[in-house]
mmCIF file of C-alpha atoms in Angstrom:
data_model
loop_
_atom_site.group_PDB
_atom_site.id
_atom_site.type_symbol
_atom_site.label_atom_id
_atom_site.label_comp_id
_atom_site.label_asym_id
_atom_site.label_seq_id
_atom_site.Cartn_x
_atom_site.Cartn_y
_atom_site.Cartn_z
ATOM 1 C CA MET E 23 10.439 14.927 -14.278
ATOM 2 C CA SER E 24 6.776 15.424 -14.265
ATOM 3 C CA THR E 25 4.041 17.905 -14.800
ATOM 4 C CA ALA E 26 1.481 18.052 -12.130
ATOM 5 C CA HIS E 27 -0.398 21.260 -12.723
ATOM 6 C CA GLY E 28 -2.365 20.309 -15.859
ATOM 7 C CA THR E 29 -5.630 22.014 -16.756
ATOM 8 C CA THR E 30 -6.411 22.605 -13.104
ATOM 9 C CA THR E 31 -3.478 24.656 -11.911
ATOM 10 C CA PRO E 32 -2.545 26.653 -8.836
ATOM 11 C CA PRO E 33 -4.054 30.160 -8.818
ATOM 12 C CA GLY E 34 -2.568 32.324 -11.543
ATOM 13 C CA VAL E 35 -1.091 29.423 -13.547
ATOM 14 C CA PRO E 36 -3.307 29.033 -16.620
ATOM 15 C CA GLY E 37 -2.572 27.303 -19.884
ATOM 16 C CA PRO E 38 -2.530 23.955 -21.669
ATOM 17 C CA ARG E 39 -1.138 20.782 -20.144
ATOM 18 C CA PRO E 40 2.619 20.413 -20.662
ATOM 19 C CA TRP E 41 4.199 17.002 -21.217
ATOM 20 C CA SER E 42 1.049 15.916 -23.029
ATOM 21 C CA ALA E 43 2.104 16.517 -26.632
ATOM 22 C CA ASP E 44 5.171 16.316 -28.848
ATOM 23 C CA PRO E 45 8.108 16.164 -28.329
ATOM 24 C CA TYR E 46 7.706 14.581 -24.893
ATOM 25 C CA SER E 47 5.153 12.012 -26.042
ATOM 26 C CA ASP E 48 7.362 11.061 -28.980
ATOM 27 C CA ALA E 49 10.310 10.489 -26.638
ATOM 28 C CA LEU E 50 8.250 8.183 -24.428
ATOM 29 C CA VAL E 51 7.102 6.158 -27.422
ATOM 30 C CA THR E 52 10.676 5.574 -28.567
ATOM 31 C CA GLY E 53 12.129 5.449 -25.068
ATOM 32 C CA ARG E 54 14.990 7.692 -26.174
ATOM 33 C CA GLY E 55 16.122 11.311 -26.077
ATOM 34 C CA PRO E 56 17.676 13.696 -26.379
ATOM 35 C CA LEU E 57 15.071 15.871 -24.713
ATOM 36 C CA PHE E 58 15.479 19.126 -22.809
ATOM 37 C CA LEU E 59 13.767 21.734 -20.728
ATOM 38 C CA ARG E 60 14.420 24.981 -22.586
ATOM 39 C CA ARG E 61 14.297 28.497 -21.166
ATOM 40 C CA THR E 62 13.782 31.579 -23.271
ATOM 41 C CA ASP E 63 17.316 32.716 -22.410
ATOM 42 C CA GLY E 64 18.715 29.654 -24.193
ATOM 43 C CA TRP E 65 19.595 27.424 -21.235
ATOM 44 C CA LEU E 66 18.934 23.726 -21.804
ATOM 45 C CA LEU E 67 18.362 21.160 -19.060
ATOM 46 C CA PRO E 68 18.881 17.553 -20.313
ATOM 47 C CA LEU E 69 16.143 15.107 -19.350
ATOM 48 C CA GLU E 70 16.905 11.456 -18.643
ATOM 49 C CA VAL E 71 14.351 9.817 -20.912
ATOM 50 C CA GLU E 72 16.192 6.499 -21.185
ATOM 51 C CA ARG E 73 16.393 6.103 -17.404
ATOM 52 C CA TRP E 74 12.748 7.015 -16.886
ATOM 53 C CA CYS E 75 11.619 4.505 -19.507
ATOM 54 C CA ALA E 76 13.749 1.691 -18.071
ATOM 55 C CA ARG E 77 13.009 -0.479 -15.058
ATOM 56 C CA ALA E 78 13.678 0.837 -11.559
ATOM 57 C CA ASP E 79 17.421 0.792 -10.858
ATOM 58 C CA ALA E 80 19.434 0.247 -7.680
ATOM 59 C CA VAL E 81 19.154 3.917 -6.685
ATOM 60 C CA ASP E 82 15.378 3.853 -7.118
ATOM 61 C CA LEU E 83 15.244 0.830 -4.837
ATOM 62 C CA THR E 84 16.824 2.828 -1.994
ATOM 63 C CA VAL E 85 13.642 4.914 -2.156
ATOM 64 C CA LEU E 86 11.124 2.114 -2.611
ATOM 65 C CA VAL E 87 12.336 0.114 0.385
ATOM 66 C CA ARG E 88 11.509 3.130 2.584
ATOM 67 C CA CYS E 89 7.902 3.400 1.361
ATOM 68 C CA GLU E 90 5.160 2.693 3.883
ATOM 69 C CA GLY E 91 1.684 1.329 3.162
ATOM 70 C CA THR E 92 -0.084 2.747 0.109
ATOM 71 C CA VAL E 93 2.096 4.801 -2.253
ATOM 72 C CA LEU E 94 1.192 7.737 -4.520
ATOM 73 C CA ASP E 95 3.833 8.582 -7.150
ATOM 74 C CA VAL E 96 3.291 12.202 -8.181
ATOM 75 C CA GLY E 97 4.766 12.784 -11.627
ATOM 76 C CA CYS E 98 5.300 9.085 -12.232
ATOM 77 C CA GLY E 99 6.158 9.575 -15.904
ATOM 78 C CA PRO E 100 6.623 6.266 -17.751
ATOM 79 C CA GLY E 101 5.894 4.461 -14.502
ATOM 80 C CA ARG E 102 9.021 2.539 -13.552
ATOM 81 C CA LEU E 103 8.494 3.079 -9.805
ATOM 82 C CA VAL E 104 4.782 2.251 -9.814
ATOM 83 C CA ALA E 105 5.467 -0.882 -11.849
ATOM 84 C CA GLU E 106 8.217 -2.017 -9.486
ATOM 85 C CA LEU E 107 5.985 -1.491 -6.453
ATOM 86 C CA ALA E 108 3.189 -3.445 -8.152
ATOM 87 C CA ALA E 109 5.586 -6.291 -8.957
ATOM 88 C CA ARG E 110 6.418 -6.437 -5.239
ATOM 89 C CA GLY E 111 2.756 -6.600 -4.301
ATOM 90 C CA ARG E 112 2.662 -3.055 -2.972
ATOM 91 C CA PRO E 113 -0.501 -0.933 -3.502
ATOM 92 C CA ALA E 114 0.589 2.051 -5.595
ATOM 93 C CA LEU E 115 -0.878 4.616 -7.981
ATOM 94 C CA GLY E 116 0.900 6.999 -10.329
ATOM 95 C CA ILE E 117 -0.535 10.296 -11.523
ATOM 96 C CA ASP E 118 0.602 12.237 -14.563
ATOM 97 C CA VAL E 119 -0.833 14.668 -17.086
ATOM 98 C CA SER E 120 0.818 12.886 -20.015
ATOM 99 C CA GLU E 121 -1.344 10.359 -21.834
ATOM 100 C CA ALA E 122 1.763 8.708 -23.292
ATOM 101 C CA ALA E 123 3.255 8.347 -19.802
ATOM 102 C CA VAL E 124 0.050 6.802 -18.498
ATOM 103 C CA ALA E 125 -0.026 4.297 -21.340
ATOM 104 C CA HIS E 126 3.624 3.378 -20.745
ATOM 105 C CA THR E 127 2.932 2.805 -17.049
ATOM 106 C CA ALA E 128 0.032 0.495 -17.854
ATOM 107 C CA ARG E 129 2.222 -1.507 -20.254
ATOM 108 C CA LEU E 130 4.699 -2.047 -17.422
ATOM 109 C CA GLY E 131 1.918 -3.359 -15.184
ATOM 110 C CA GLY E 132 1.371 -0.306 -12.989
ATOM 111 C CA GLN E 133 -1.808 1.649 -12.205
ATOM 112 C CA ALA E 134 -1.841 5.293 -13.271
ATOM 113 C CA LEU E 135 -4.316 8.130 -13.524
ATOM 114 C CA ARG E 136 -4.100 11.003 -15.980
ATOM 115 C CA ARG E 137 -4.531 13.902 -13.632
ATOM 116 C CA SER E 138 -2.786 16.922 -12.154
ATOM 117 C CA VAL E 139 -1.718 16.766 -8.527
ATOM 118 C CA PHE E 140 -3.754 19.946 -8.002
ATOM 119 C CA GLU E 141 -6.956 18.262 -9.199
ATOM 120 C CA PRO E 142 -9.148 16.000 -7.020
ATOM 121 C CA LEU E 143 -7.465 12.605 -6.543
ATOM 122 C CA PRO E 144 -8.529 9.198 -5.227
ATOM 123 C CA GLY E 145 -7.858 8.568 -1.545
ATOM 124 C CA GLU E 146 -7.095 12.161 -0.553
ATOM 125 C CA GLY E 147 -5.890 12.298 3.031
ATOM 126 C CA ARG E 148 -5.398 8.515 3.178
ATOM 127 C CA TRP E 149 -2.120 7.857 1.334
ATOM 128 C CA ASP E 150 0.682 6.567 3.563
ATOM 129 C CA THR E 151 3.594 7.555 1.293
ATOM 130 C CA ALA E 152 3.987 10.008 -1.588
ATOM 131 C CA LEU E 153 6.919 10.380 -3.980
ATOM 132 C CA LEU E 154 8.301 13.514 -5.671
ATOM 133 C CA LEU E 155 11.292 12.140 -7.577
ATOM 134 C CA ASP E 156 13.228 13.049 -10.744
ATOM 135 C CA GLY E 157 12.791 16.782 -10.158
ATOM 136 C CA ASN E 158 9.039 16.641 -9.508
ATOM 137 C CA VAL E 159 9.367 18.943 -6.518
ATOM 138 C CA GLY E 160 9.402 21.596 -9.274
ATOM 139 C CA ILE E 161 5.800 20.857 -10.297
ATOM 140 C CA GLY E 162 3.776 24.049 -10.542
ATOM 141 C CA GLY E 163 6.788 26.307 -9.983
ATOM 142 C CA ASP E 164 5.833 26.894 -6.340
ATOM 143 C CA PRO E 165 7.422 24.366 -3.945
ATOM 144 C CA ALA E 166 5.581 25.789 -0.929
ATOM 145 C CA ALA E 167 2.192 25.298 -2.597
ATOM 146 C CA LEU E 168 3.148 21.800 -3.709
ATOM 147 C CA LEU E 169 4.251 20.799 -0.201
ATOM 148 C CA ARG E 170 0.955 22.062 1.203
ATOM 149 C CA ARG E 171 -0.912 20.015 -1.388
ATOM 150 C CA MET E 172 1.094 16.893 -0.541
ATOM 151 C CA ALA E 173 0.110 17.285 3.117
ATOM 152 C CA GLN E 174 -3.547 17.218 2.024
ATOM 153 C CA LEU E 175 -3.030 13.953 0.150
ATOM 154 C CA LEU E 176 -1.200 12.078 2.911
ATOM 155 C CA THR E 177 -2.587 10.659 6.118
ATOM 156 C CA PRO E 178 -1.504 12.534 9.271
ATOM 157 C CA GLY E 179 2.012 11.336 9.998
ATOM 158 C CA GLY E 180 2.424 10.210 6.370
ATOM 159 C CA LEU E 181 5.765 10.014 4.583
ATOM 160 C CA LEU E 182 6.927 12.160 1.643
ATOM 161 C CA ILE E 183 10.130 11.278 -0.197
ATOM 162 C CA VAL E 184 11.598 14.064 -2.332
ATOM 163 C CA GLU E 185 14.563 14.042 -4.703
ATOM 164 C CA THR E 186 16.641 17.222 -4.601
ATOM 165 C CA LEU E 187 19.646 18.595 -6.449
ATOM 166 C CA ALA E 188 22.805 16.989 -5.132
ATOM 167 C CA ASP E 189 25.057 18.972 -2.783
ATOM 168 C CA VAL E 190 23.909 22.439 -3.817
ATOM 169 C CA ASP E 191 21.800 25.112 -2.130
ATOM 170 C CA VAL E 192 19.535 26.080 -5.018
ATOM 171 C CA ASP E 193 16.083 27.621 -4.752
ATOM 172 C CA GLU E 194 15.288 28.510 -8.336
ATOM 173 C CA ARG E 195 11.859 29.255 -9.713
ATOM 174 C CA VAL E 196 11.072 30.106 -13.293
ATOM 175 C CA SER E 197 8.150 32.362 -14.104
ATOM 176 C CA VAL E 198 5.073 31.190 -15.930
ATOM 177 C CA HIS E 199 5.358 30.554 -19.683
ATOM 178 C CA ILE E 200 9.148 30.588 -20.089
ATOM 179 C CA VAL E 201 10.030 26.882 -19.834
ATOM 180 C CA ARG E 202 9.216 24.286 -22.498
ATOM 181 C CA VAL E 203 10.046 20.683 -23.254
ATOM 182 C CA ALA E 204 12.099 20.695 -26.462
ATOM 183 C CA ASP E 205 14.054 18.328 -28.692
ATOM 184 C CA PRO E 206 17.182 19.019 -30.797
ATOM 185 C CA ARG E 207 14.996 20.051 -33.744
ATOM 186 C CA SER E 208 13.710 22.949 -31.583
ATOM 187 C CA THR E 209 10.240 21.413 -31.543
ATOM 188 C CA ALA E 210 8.682 22.604 -28.285
ATOM 189 C CA GLY E 211 5.560 21.925 -26.274
ATOM 190 C CA PRO E 212 3.491 24.460 -24.305
ATOM 191 C CA ALA E 213 5.217 26.683 -21.751
ATOM 192 C CA PHE E 214 4.785 26.034 -18.047
ATOM 193 C CA PRO E 215 6.245 27.045 -14.637
ATOM 194 C CA TRP E 216 8.958 24.995 -12.940
ATOM 195 C CA ALA E 217 11.326 25.048 -9.945
ATOM 196 C CA ARG E 218 14.552 23.386 -8.782
ATOM 197 C CA LEU E 219 15.561 22.860 -5.166
ATOM 198 C CA GLY E 220 18.675 21.711 -3.383
ATOM 199 C CA THR E 221 18.319 19.958 -0.040
ATOM 200 C CA PRO E 222 18.800 23.080 2.160
ATOM 201 C CA ALA E 223 16.102 24.962 0.254
ATOM 202 C CA LEU E 224 13.715 22.018 0.413
ATOM 203 C CA LEU E 225 14.177 21.758 4.171
ATOM 204 C CA ARG E 226 13.458 25.466 4.594
ATOM 205 C CA HIS E 227 10.236 25.205 2.578
ATOM 206 C CA ALA E 228 9.281 21.989 4.360
ATOM 207 C CA ALA E 229 9.728 23.454 7.843
ATOM 208 C CA ARG E 230 7.501 26.406 6.979
ATOM 209 C CA ALA E 231 4.868 24.032 5.553
ATOM 210 C CA GLY E 232 4.779 21.897 8.713
ATOM 211 C CA TRP E 233 6.954 18.931 7.670
ATOM 212 C CA SER E 234 9.689 17.366 9.789
ATOM 213 C CA ARG E 235 12.818 15.755 8.385
ATOM 214 C CA GLU E 236 12.749 11.983 8.699
ATOM 215 C CA GLY E 237 16.074 11.362 6.992
ATOM 216 C CA GLN E 238 18.228 12.041 3.954
ATOM 217 C CA TRP E 239 20.661 10.062 1.821
ATOM 218 C CA SER E 240 22.549 10.054 -1.463
ATOM 219 C CA ALA E 241 23.064 7.232 -3.947
ATOM 220 C CA GLY E 242 24.401 7.127 -7.490
ATOM 221 C CA GLY E 243 24.864 10.891 -7.605
ATOM 222 C CA ARG E 244 21.231 11.521 -6.595
ATOM 223 C CA SER E 245 20.019 13.052 -3.319
ATOM 224 C CA PHE E 246 16.832 12.337 -1.368
ATOM 225 C CA VAL E 247 15.013 13.668 1.671
ATOM 226 C CA ALA E 248 12.279 11.887 3.634
ATOM 227 C CA LEU E 249 9.752 14.200 5.291
ATOM 228 C CA ARG E 250 7.063 13.362 7.850
ATOM 229 C CA ASN E 251 3.670 15.044 7.694
ATOM 230 C CA ARG E 252 3.138 16.745 11.077
ATOM 231 C CA ASP E 253 -0.525 17.554 10.428
ATOM 232 C CA GLY E 254 -2.473 16.637 13.528
ATOM 233 C CA ARG E 255 0.684 15.772 15.456
ATOM 234 C CA ASP E 256 2.448 17.430 18.400
ATOM 235 C CA GLY E 257 5.629 18.564 16.680
ATOM 236 C CA PRO E 258 8.683 17.704 14.596
ATOM 237 C CA ASP E 259 10.001 15.079 17.005
ATOM 238 C CA ASP E 260 6.695 13.281 17.531
ATOM 239 C CA ARG E 261 7.068 9.623 16.578
ATOM 240 C CA ASP E 262 4.287 8.064 18.690
ATOM 241 C CA ASP E 263 2.809 5.840 16.023
ATOM 242 C CA ARG E 264 5.905 5.192 13.879
ATOM 243 C CA ASP E 265 5.877 1.512 14.842
ATOM 244 C CA ASP E 266 2.208 1.252 13.966
ATOM 245 C CA ARG E 267 2.790 2.757 10.515
ATOM 246 C CA ASN E 268 5.764 0.523 9.832
ATOM 247 C CA SER E 269 3.757 -2.558 10.765
ATOM 248 C CA ARG E 270 0.894 -1.797 8.388
ATOM 249 C CA SER E 271 0.295 -4.518 5.870
ATOM 250 C CA THR E 272 1.653 -3.582 2.484
ATOM 251 C CA SER E 273 -1.194 -5.538 0.946
ATOM 252 C CA SER E 274 -3.795 -2.975 1.983
ATOM 253 C CA ALA E 275 -5.469 -1.836 -1.207
ATOM 254 C CA ALA E 276 -5.073 1.689 -2.524
ATOM 255 C CA GLU E 277 -8.283 3.253 -3.765
ATOM 256 C CA PRO E 278 -8.473 2.133 -7.385
ATOM 257 C CA PRO E 279 -8.379 4.848 -10.035
ATOM 258 C CA ASN E 280 -11.341 5.194 -12.330
ATOM 259 C CA SER E 281 -9.198 6.243 -15.262
ATOM 260 C CA THR E 282 -5.638 5.780 -16.401
ATOM 261 C CA ALA E 283 -3.027 8.506 -16.053
ATOM 262 C CA VAL E 284 0.512 9.246 -14.998
ATOM 263 C CA ILE E 285 2.713 12.176 -14.046
ATOM 264 C CA SER E 286 6.022 12.208 -15.830
ATOM 265 C CA SER E 287 9.160 12.669 -13.762
ATOM 266 C CA GLN E 288 12.196 14.321 -15.207
ATOM 267 C CA ARG E 289 15.544 15.136 -13.689
ATOM 268 C CA ALA E 290 18.609 16.886 -15.042
ATOM 269 C CA ARG E 291 21.902 15.037 -15.279
ATOM 270 C CA LYS E 292 24.220 16.421 -12.608
ATOM 271 C CA PRO E 293 22.613 19.897 -12.602
ATOM 272 C CA SER E 294 24.617 22.830 -11.352
ATOM 273 C CA PRO E 295 23.333 25.959 -9.594
ATOM 274 C CA GLU E 296 23.606 27.798 -12.901
ATOM 275 C CA SER E 297 21.692 25.296 -15.011
ATOM 276 C CA PRO E 298 18.095 26.063 -15.965
ATOM 277 C CA VAL E 299 15.072 25.114 -13.958
ATOM 278 C CA ALA E 300 11.599 24.288 -15.088
ATOM 279 C CA ASN E 301 8.594 25.012 -12.937
ATOM 280 C CA ARG E 302 5.866 22.429 -12.821
#
């Protein structure tokens, strides 16, 4: 899971950066939970700290093999995906508002920038692939606004891969200032908005925002959707330069960041439609 709104947030979403102080930072230092998203009504959403701090697993690889060209990981957290792409010689950058997540990514050998997705970013409009995994489609609490922002970051015809809730039609948004990262001692960070989406809801938002579905798959109990940016294209079925994109050299350099930062990605374990949602 990740926080992408930071100090520069969508209109009407003020407040301090979440994920940038205890208990989240402490969990990344130790690499262990338990850690939760906590709503004011008492619901707790478990966060998979151990998985995020580990190396990319077999399910992650089903995503990475689909990436095209330069890759931007929005809400990269401790950086397992960015590090794996770097190890494979792929140009990739992670963004995150958590300083601890950025540092962890650098230790793994990945490049990361401490920045919100809603702030100015390197290479805007030139990224070939962007990732919203581990629940990061909830960043900012407004999936429609986030999808519009992702279209600005990607090249026309670019690829966005999103992880959704498995096999449920959920479109849940939590209002500003009622979700916090918390540990079992009830230590909590600043409040922030969050959202959770199942695949049907994501596809509805995506269609309205001008994305076309490229594909979808499930692996290891996780669900993913690949979306194609239709900006500047004829329509949802336009695939004129697919072969050209797929043949791009993966060694083309991403614009290097001028500072280090990462976005932390967090996903609930087998969430149900009734479980809480955090808005990023």
